[in-house]
mmCIF file of C-alpha atoms in Angstrom:
data_model
loop_
_atom_site.group_PDB
_atom_site.id
_atom_site.type_symbol
_atom_site.label_atom_id
_atom_site.label_comp_id
_atom_site.label_asym_id
_atom_site.label_seq_id
_atom_site.Cartn_x
_atom_site.Cartn_y
_atom_site.Cartn_z
ATOM 1 C CA MET B 5 102.223 -8.389 45.510
ATOM 2 C CA ALA B 6 105.785 -9.618 46.492
ATOM 3 C CA SER B 7 106.216 -12.204 49.284
ATOM 4 C CA ARG B 8 108.002 -11.421 52.124
ATOM 5 C CA ASP B 9 109.936 -14.583 52.725
ATOM 6 C CA GLY B 10 110.859 -14.849 48.720
ATOM 7 C CA GLY B 11 108.736 -17.462 48.308
ATOM 8 C CA ALA B 12 110.332 -20.057 50.477
ATOM 9 C CA ALA B 13 106.274 -20.599 51.919
ATOM 10 C CA ALA B 14 105.065 -21.284 48.261
ATOM 11 C CA LEU B 15 108.601 -23.848 47.998
ATOM 12 C CA ALA B 16 107.583 -25.492 51.333
ATOM 13 C CA VAL B 17 103.570 -26.157 50.233
ATOM 14 C CA ILE B 18 105.477 -27.815 46.970
ATOM 15 C CA ARG B 19 107.681 -30.108 49.126
ATOM 16 C CA ASP B 20 104.939 -30.638 51.742
ATOM 17 C CA THR B 21 102.667 -31.660 49.232
ATOM 18 C CA ALA B 22 105.133 -33.888 47.549
ATOM 19 C CA ALA B 23 106.388 -35.777 50.355
ATOM 20 C CA ALA B 24 102.681 -36.024 51.714
ATOM 21 C CA ALA B 25 101.803 -37.652 48.329
ATOM 22 C CA GLY B 26 104.693 -40.358 49.190
ATOM 23 C CA VAL B 27 103.487 -41.203 52.355
ATOM 24 C CA THR B 28 99.848 -41.418 51.550
ATOM 25 C CA ALA B 29 100.956 -43.846 48.586
ATOM 26 C CA ALA B 30 103.237 -45.955 51.002
ATOM 27 C CA ALA B 31 100.574 -46.015 53.682
ATOM 28 C CA ALA B 32 97.831 -47.107 50.800
ATOM 29 C CA SER B 33 99.621 -50.184 50.131
ATOM 30 C CA ALA B 34 100.345 -51.122 53.458
ATOM 31 C CA ALA B 35 96.620 -50.136 55.025
ATOM 32 C CA ASP B 36 93.556 -49.800 53.910
ATOM 33 C CA ALA B 37 93.450 -46.811 51.099
ATOM 34 C CA ARG B 38 90.675 -45.136 52.919
ATOM 35 C CA ALA B 39 92.344 -44.367 56.049
ATOM 36 C CA SER B 40 95.895 -43.887 54.170
ATOM 37 C CA TRP B 41 95.740 -39.888 54.945
ATOM 38 C CA LEU B 42 96.096 -40.770 58.584
ATOM 39 C CA PRO B 43 99.738 -41.337 59.071
ATOM 40 C CA VAL B 44 100.777 -37.901 56.711
ATOM 41 C CA ALA B 45 98.086 -36.267 59.348
ATOM 42 C CA ALA B 46 100.006 -37.911 62.253
ATOM 43 C CA CYS B 47 103.289 -37.039 60.791
ATOM 44 C CA THR B 48 102.798 -33.719 59.980
ATOM 45 C CA CYS B 49 101.303 -32.756 63.459
ATOM 46 C CA ALA B 50 104.073 -34.767 65.625
ATOM 47 C CA VAL B 51 106.833 -33.242 63.802
ATOM 48 C CA HIS B 52 106.044 -29.604 65.257
ATOM 49 C CA LEU B 53 105.776 -31.424 69.132
ATOM 50 C CA PRO B 54 108.984 -32.130 69.946
ATOM 51 C CA PRO B 55 111.204 -29.631 71.523
ATOM 52 C CA ARG B 56 113.741 -27.673 69.324
ATOM 53 C CA ALA B 57 117.327 -27.892 69.288
ATOM 54 C CA ALA B 58 119.834 -25.928 70.809
ATOM 55 C CA GLY B 59 119.877 -23.645 68.040
ATOM 56 C CA GLY B 60 116.119 -22.892 68.483
ATOM 57 C CA GLY B 61 115.454 -24.757 64.808
ATOM 58 C CA ALA B 62 114.420 -28.007 64.216
ATOM 59 C CA PRO B 63 116.377 -31.046 62.602
ATOM 60 C CA SER B 64 116.863 -30.338 59.063
ATOM 61 C CA TRP B 65 115.687 -33.923 58.307
ATOM 62 C CA LEU B 66 112.175 -32.870 59.806
ATOM 63 C CA TRP B 67 110.697 -31.582 56.421
ATOM 64 C CA PRO B 68 107.111 -30.380 57.634
ATOM 65 C CA ALA B 69 109.070 -28.123 60.051
ATOM 66 C CA GLN B 70 111.558 -26.315 57.364
ATOM 67 C CA PRO B 71 111.295 -23.600 55.287
ATOM 68 C CA GLY B 72 110.937 -24.057 51.857
ATOM 69 C CA THR B 73 114.895 -23.108 51.223
ATOM 70 C CA GLU B 74 116.277 -26.062 53.199
ATOM 71 C CA PRO B 75 118.123 -28.400 50.992
ATOM 72 C CA VAL B 76 118.206 -31.093 53.207
ATOM 73 C CA SER B 77 114.293 -31.060 53.820
ATOM 74 C CA TRP B 78 114.048 -31.130 50.040
ATOM 75 C CA ALA B 79 116.081 -34.464 49.769
ATOM 76 C CA VAL B 80 113.829 -36.098 52.340
ATOM 77 C CA ALA B 81 110.929 -34.934 51.132
ATOM 78 C CA GLY B 82 111.793 -35.957 47.486
ATOM 79 C CA ALA B 83 112.937 -39.793 49.049
ATOM 80 C CA VAL B 84 109.747 -40.567 50.796
ATOM 81 C CA LEU B 85 107.741 -39.030 47.571
ATOM 82 C CA VAL B 86 110.102 -41.947 45.413
ATOM 83 C CA LEU B 87 110.153 -44.379 48.075
ATOM 84 C CA GLY B 88 106.104 -44.046 48.711
ATOM 85 C CA ALA B 89 105.403 -44.012 44.738
ATOM 86 C CA ALA B 90 107.951 -47.158 44.570
ATOM 87 C CA LEU B 91 106.267 -48.956 47.234
ATOM 88 C CA TYR B 92 102.914 -48.198 45.853
ATOM 89 C CA ALA B 93 104.095 -49.253 42.473
ATOM 90 C CA TYR B 94 105.331 -52.569 43.481
ATOM 91 C CA ARG B 95 102.481 -53.623 45.722
ATOM 92 C CA GLY B 96 99.475 -51.730 44.158
ATOM 93 C CA ALA B 97 96.690 -50.941 46.810
ATOM 94 C CA PHE B 98 96.182 -52.843 50.111
ATOM 95 C CA ARG B 99 93.752 -55.576 49.435
ATOM 96 C CA GLY B 100 92.558 -56.785 53.027
ATOM 97 C CA ARG B 101 89.973 -59.503 54.022
ATOM 98 C CA ARG B 102 86.287 -58.073 53.724
#
């Protein structure tokens, strides 16, 4: 069955998963790894709360609120993935007091 959106939804899932991995990696290096999923969940939910711009759409840098074909959202999501992975590679997992 062909997609009605030309594959934009599938691309958005791939983009959002990659960016979520970056946010989670950054959170795991800054806080307890068991709760590292919380920032990405809060971020993904929060981007849908602000009022839309005058044109009716979200700003293009809000990657979870964009279709999968928006190039700026891919650039932002890629930067989030790279920065999160680099932070995790540099600092490793957070080691709090126990």
